[in-house]
Amino acid sequence: MTISRKDCVALDAADPLRDFRDEFVLPEGTIYLVGNSLGAPPKAASAALTRVVEDEWAGRLVGGWNAAGWFDLPETTGDRIAPLIGAGPGQVVVGDTTSIAVVKAVSAALRLRPGRRVIVSDLANFPTDRYMVQGLVKALGGYEIRDVNGTDGLDEALGRGSGDDVACVLLSEVDYRTGDRHDTAEVTARVQAAGALMIWDLCHSAGAYQVDVAPADFAIGCTYKYLNGGPGAPAFVYVHPRHQNATEHLLSGWHGHAAPFAFEPDYRPAEGIRRFTVSTPHVLSFAALNASLDIWERVDLAVLRAKSTALTSLFIDLVEELCAPYGLTLVTSRDPERRGSQVCFAHPDGYPVMRALIDRGVHGDFRAPDVLRFGFAPLYIRFADVYDAAVTLAEVLEKEHWREERYQQRLTVT
Ligand SMILES: *Cc1c(COP(=O)(O)O)cnc(C)c1O
C-alpha cells in the first residue's frame, strides 16, 4: 500500500491543526465525514447557549435587545464571517436561511439591471437555489430562467437572446454533488464582461478554504456546514459595497428599515448592509454560531487548505487502490485546485453501500442517483480517519455487506 496506518498517525502528530479536534464533540468510534452537511458541535456551543438563555434572556429579558447586542447580531456576526470569505467589515450580514438569501441576492441583482430579463441558473445548483429562483420568477412575471450545465454553455447563455439580456448568474462555487470547484475569478470576469452580475453560493466553500469573494457582486452561504454553526444556523449574504445602497431586495422587513423603531407606515431601506436583513434574528442560533466563530478566529486558512487537499488526495488514492475491483468511479476532480473539501464516488448501489458503511461507524452521505459523498472538515478529521474510512469501505464492498436486506429501504433523510 502507498501509505500505512502508522504513517497516517505520524501525519496527525505533525499536523499544525491537530489540537482543534479537542474543541469539538465527536462520538467515540465514529468517523464523521458529513461535516459538509452538518458540522460537528464545538464544545463551547452548549455553554454559549446556556449563557444566552440564563444571563441574557433570563437576566435581562427584553432589555437583551440593547444590552446584549441582540439587535446588531446580523451585522456583528457578518463581520466575523467576512474574513473567512475575503470580505471586509460592513459587507456581510447574517440571518434567515440560504434559501431566503437566494431571494435577497437575486431580487437585488434584478433591480440593478432593469431591462435585462434573464437569470442564468445551473442545472447542477442545489435544488433549493433553483426552486427559489423559479418561485421569484413566477411571482415577479416578465423574467425568464436560462439553464446552464456547470460553465458549459455559459458563454452561449450570456450571448444569446436579444443581445444583452442576462441580468445575473447564480452558481455554486463547489458543486454539492460532485465536490468540484469553479475558478470563481475567471467565471466572474466572464459574467461581468457580459454586463451581468455574478452571485456565488458559498455553502460548500465557507470554512473549507479561504474564499475570495471580492470580485463577486453578491454571495450567499450557510453556516451549519463547514462553519459548524449548528442545525438551522443562520445564512449569510455578501453584497459588494458598490451595490449596497444602489438596490433593494424583495423582502422589505422591518429590521432592514432605515428606522425600525420609528414604526413608520411605509418602508424605507437602511443604508449599507443592514438593508439586507429582514426581521428578528434567531438569537439562540447566533449564540452557537458565534461560539464556533471563536474557533475560526484562530484558524490559519492557508494551513487549513493544505490539510484539506492532503486529506482528500489521500482518500482518493486509498479508495482507488483498495476498492479497484468493486465498481466505484471517482466523481470529484483529481486536481486538488478544482475541488472543495469533499470527495465523491459513484456506485450503482450507492445507497445500500452508504448504509452499510454508516453501520460500521463511517458516516458519509448519499446523493441521488448514485453518489457516495465524503466531506473532510480539516479542523477535526485526522489522516488516520481517512485511512480507516477507506479500509472500511473496501471491506463493505469486498464482503458485499451492502446486499443485506435492511440496507435497501430508503430513509427520509439520506
Ligand atoms: C446546504 C445548501 C442549502 C441549504 O439551504 P437552506 O435554506 O439552509 O435549507 C442551499 N444551497 C446550497 C448550495 C447548499 O449546499
PDB file of C-alpha atoms in Angstrom, residues 35-37 81-87 98 125-126 129 170-185 188 198-214 216 218-228 236 238 293 296 299-302 304-306 308-309 336-342 373 375-379:
ATOM      1  CA  GLY A  35     -19.197  17.919   8.196  1.00  0.00           C
ATOM      2  CA  ASN A  36     -20.077  19.259   4.736  1.00  0.00           C
ATOM      3  CA  SER A  37     -23.751  18.695   5.595  1.00  0.00           C
ATOM      4  CA  ILE A  81     -17.592  35.717   8.785  1.00  0.00           C
ATOM      5  CA  ALA A  82     -16.223  38.332   6.371  1.00  0.00           C
ATOM      6  CA  PRO A  83     -12.513  37.404   6.720  1.00  0.00           C
ATOM      7  CA  LEU A  84     -13.312  33.755   6.000  1.00  0.00           C
ATOM      8  CA  ILE A  85     -14.683  34.688   2.581  1.00  0.00           C
ATOM      9  CA  GLY A  86     -12.295  37.520   1.715  1.00  0.00           C
ATOM     10  CA  ALA A  87     -14.756  40.322   2.502  1.00  0.00           C
ATOM     11  CA  THR A  98     -29.711  30.180   2.413  1.00  0.00           C
ATOM     12  CA  ASN A 125     -27.255  24.097  -8.462  1.00  0.00           C
ATOM     13  CA  PHE A 126     -28.553  22.774  -5.168  1.00  0.00           C
ATOM     14  CA  ASP A 129     -31.379  27.577  -5.140  1.00  0.00           C
ATOM     15  CA  LEU A 170     -26.237  32.119  -9.923  1.00  0.00           C
ATOM     16  CA  LEU A 171     -23.675  29.355  -9.482  1.00  0.00           C
ATOM     17  CA  SER A 172     -22.243  27.379  -6.560  1.00  0.00           C
ATOM     18  CA  GLU A 173     -18.504  27.673  -6.113  1.00  0.00           C
ATOM     19  CA  VAL A 174     -18.372  24.000  -5.098  1.00  0.00           C
ATOM     20  CA  ASP A 175     -20.883  21.580  -6.595  1.00  0.00           C
ATOM     21  CA  TYR A 176     -22.693  19.878  -3.688  1.00  0.00           C
ATOM     22  CA  ARG A 177     -22.993  16.629  -5.600  1.00  0.00           C
ATOM     23  CA  THR A 178     -19.588  16.262  -7.278  1.00  0.00           C
ATOM     24  CA  GLY A 179     -17.380  18.328  -4.951  1.00  0.00           C
ATOM     25  CA  ASP A 180     -15.906  20.141  -7.974  1.00  0.00           C
ATOM     26  CA  ARG A 181     -14.891  23.758  -7.575  1.00  0.00           C
ATOM     27  CA  HIS A 182     -15.191  26.544 -10.132  1.00  0.00           C
ATOM     28  CA  ASP A 183     -12.461  29.031 -10.927  1.00  0.00           C
ATOM     29  CA  THR A 184     -14.522  31.879  -9.479  1.00  0.00           C
ATOM     30  CA  ALA A 185     -12.251  34.713 -10.612  1.00  0.00           C
ATOM     31  CA  THR A 188     -16.921  36.142 -12.504  1.00  0.00           C
ATOM     32  CA  MET A 198     -22.329  37.345 -10.517  1.00  0.00           C
ATOM     33  CA  ILE A 199     -23.905  35.674  -7.488  1.00  0.00           C
ATOM     34  CA  TRP A 200     -21.915  32.868  -5.857  1.00  0.00           C
ATOM     35  CA  ASP A 201     -23.344  30.295  -3.481  1.00  0.00           C
ATOM     36  CA  LEU A 202     -20.599  29.532  -0.957  1.00  0.00           C
ATOM     37  CA  CYS A 203     -22.400  26.838   1.079  1.00  0.00           C
ATOM     38  CA  HIS A 204     -19.654  24.297   0.396  1.00  0.00           C
ATOM     39  CA  SER A 205     -16.800  26.823   0.392  1.00  0.00           C
ATOM     40  CA  ALA A 206     -17.044  28.833   3.610  1.00  0.00           C
ATOM     41  CA  GLY A 207     -14.957  27.052   6.237  1.00  0.00           C
ATOM     42  CA  ALA A 208     -13.481  24.656   3.674  1.00  0.00           C
ATOM     43  CA  TYR A 209     -10.790  27.101   2.488  1.00  0.00           C
ATOM     44  CA  GLN A 210     -10.095  30.818   2.108  1.00  0.00           C
ATOM     45  CA  VAL A 211     -12.760  32.145  -0.246  1.00  0.00           C
ATOM     46  CA  ASP A 212     -12.036  35.229  -2.341  1.00  0.00           C
ATOM     47  CA  VAL A 213     -15.446  36.792  -2.735  1.00  0.00           C
ATOM     48  CA  ALA A 214     -14.210  40.281  -3.583  1.00  0.00           C
ATOM     49  CA  ALA A 216     -18.335  38.940  -6.991  1.00  0.00           C
ATOM     50  CA  PHE A 218     -23.261  39.051  -4.363  1.00  0.00           C
ATOM     51  CA  ALA A 219     -22.590  35.870  -2.440  1.00  0.00           C
ATOM     52  CA  ILE A 220     -24.642  33.735  -0.110  1.00  0.00           C
ATOM     53  CA  GLY A 221     -23.941  30.717   2.047  1.00  0.00           C
ATOM     54  CA  CYS A 222     -24.868  28.733   5.098  1.00  0.00           C
ATOM     55  CA  THR A 223     -23.053  28.451   8.400  1.00  0.00           C
ATOM     56  CA  TYR A 224     -24.059  24.974   9.552  1.00  0.00           C
ATOM     57  CA  LYS A 225     -21.776  23.006   7.212  1.00  0.00           C
ATOM     58  CA  TYR A 226     -18.004  23.550   7.479  1.00  0.00           C
ATOM     59  CA  LEU A 227     -18.564  26.555   9.767  1.00  0.00           C
ATOM     60  CA  ASN A 228     -20.132  24.325  12.466  1.00  0.00           C
ATOM     61  CA  PHE A 236     -25.020  34.935   5.264  1.00  0.00           C
ATOM     62  CA  TYR A 238     -22.322  39.314   0.941  1.00  0.00           C
ATOM     63  CA  LEU A 293     -16.590  31.654  15.111  1.00  0.00           C
ATOM     64  CA  TRP A 296     -12.467  30.178  13.360  1.00  0.00           C
ATOM     65  CA  VAL A 299      -7.573  29.166  12.205  1.00  0.00           C
ATOM     66  CA  ASP A 300      -4.897  29.838   9.579  1.00  0.00           C
ATOM     67  CA  LEU A 301      -6.869  29.274   6.381  1.00  0.00           C
ATOM     68  CA  ALA A 302      -3.788  28.516   4.266  1.00  0.00           C
ATOM     69  CA  LEU A 304      -6.500  24.555   6.624  1.00  0.00           C
ATOM     70  CA  ARG A 305      -6.497  24.325   2.827  1.00  0.00           C
ATOM     71  CA  ALA A 306      -3.183  22.452   2.741  1.00  0.00           C
ATOM     72  CA  SER A 308      -7.859  19.658   3.294  1.00  0.00           C
ATOM     73  CA  THR A 309      -6.205  18.853  -0.043  1.00  0.00           C
ATOM     74  CA  PRO A 336      -6.900  19.465  -5.827  1.00  0.00           C
ATOM     75  CA  GLU A 337      -7.262  23.056  -7.067  1.00  0.00           C
ATOM     76  CA  ARG A 338     -10.519  22.122  -8.727  1.00  0.00           C
ATOM     77  CA  ARG A 339     -12.227  20.573  -5.729  1.00  0.00           C
ATOM     78  CA  GLY A 340     -13.585  21.684  -2.377  1.00  0.00           C
ATOM     79  CA  SER A 341     -13.122  19.617   0.781  1.00  0.00           C
ATOM     80  CA  GLN A 342     -15.255  16.698  -0.309  1.00  0.00           C
ATOM     81  CA  ARG A 373     -20.298  11.783  -0.565  1.00  0.00           C
ATOM     82  CA  GLY A 375     -16.743  15.552   3.475  1.00  0.00           C
ATOM     83  CA  PHE A 376     -13.430  16.239   5.195  1.00  0.00           C
ATOM     84  CA  ALA A 377     -13.653  19.018   7.773  1.00  0.00           C
ATOM     85  CA  PRO A 378      -9.958  19.707   8.372  1.00  0.00           C
ATOM     86  CA  LEU A 379     -10.473  21.013  11.917  1.00  0.00           C
TER      87      LEU A 379
END
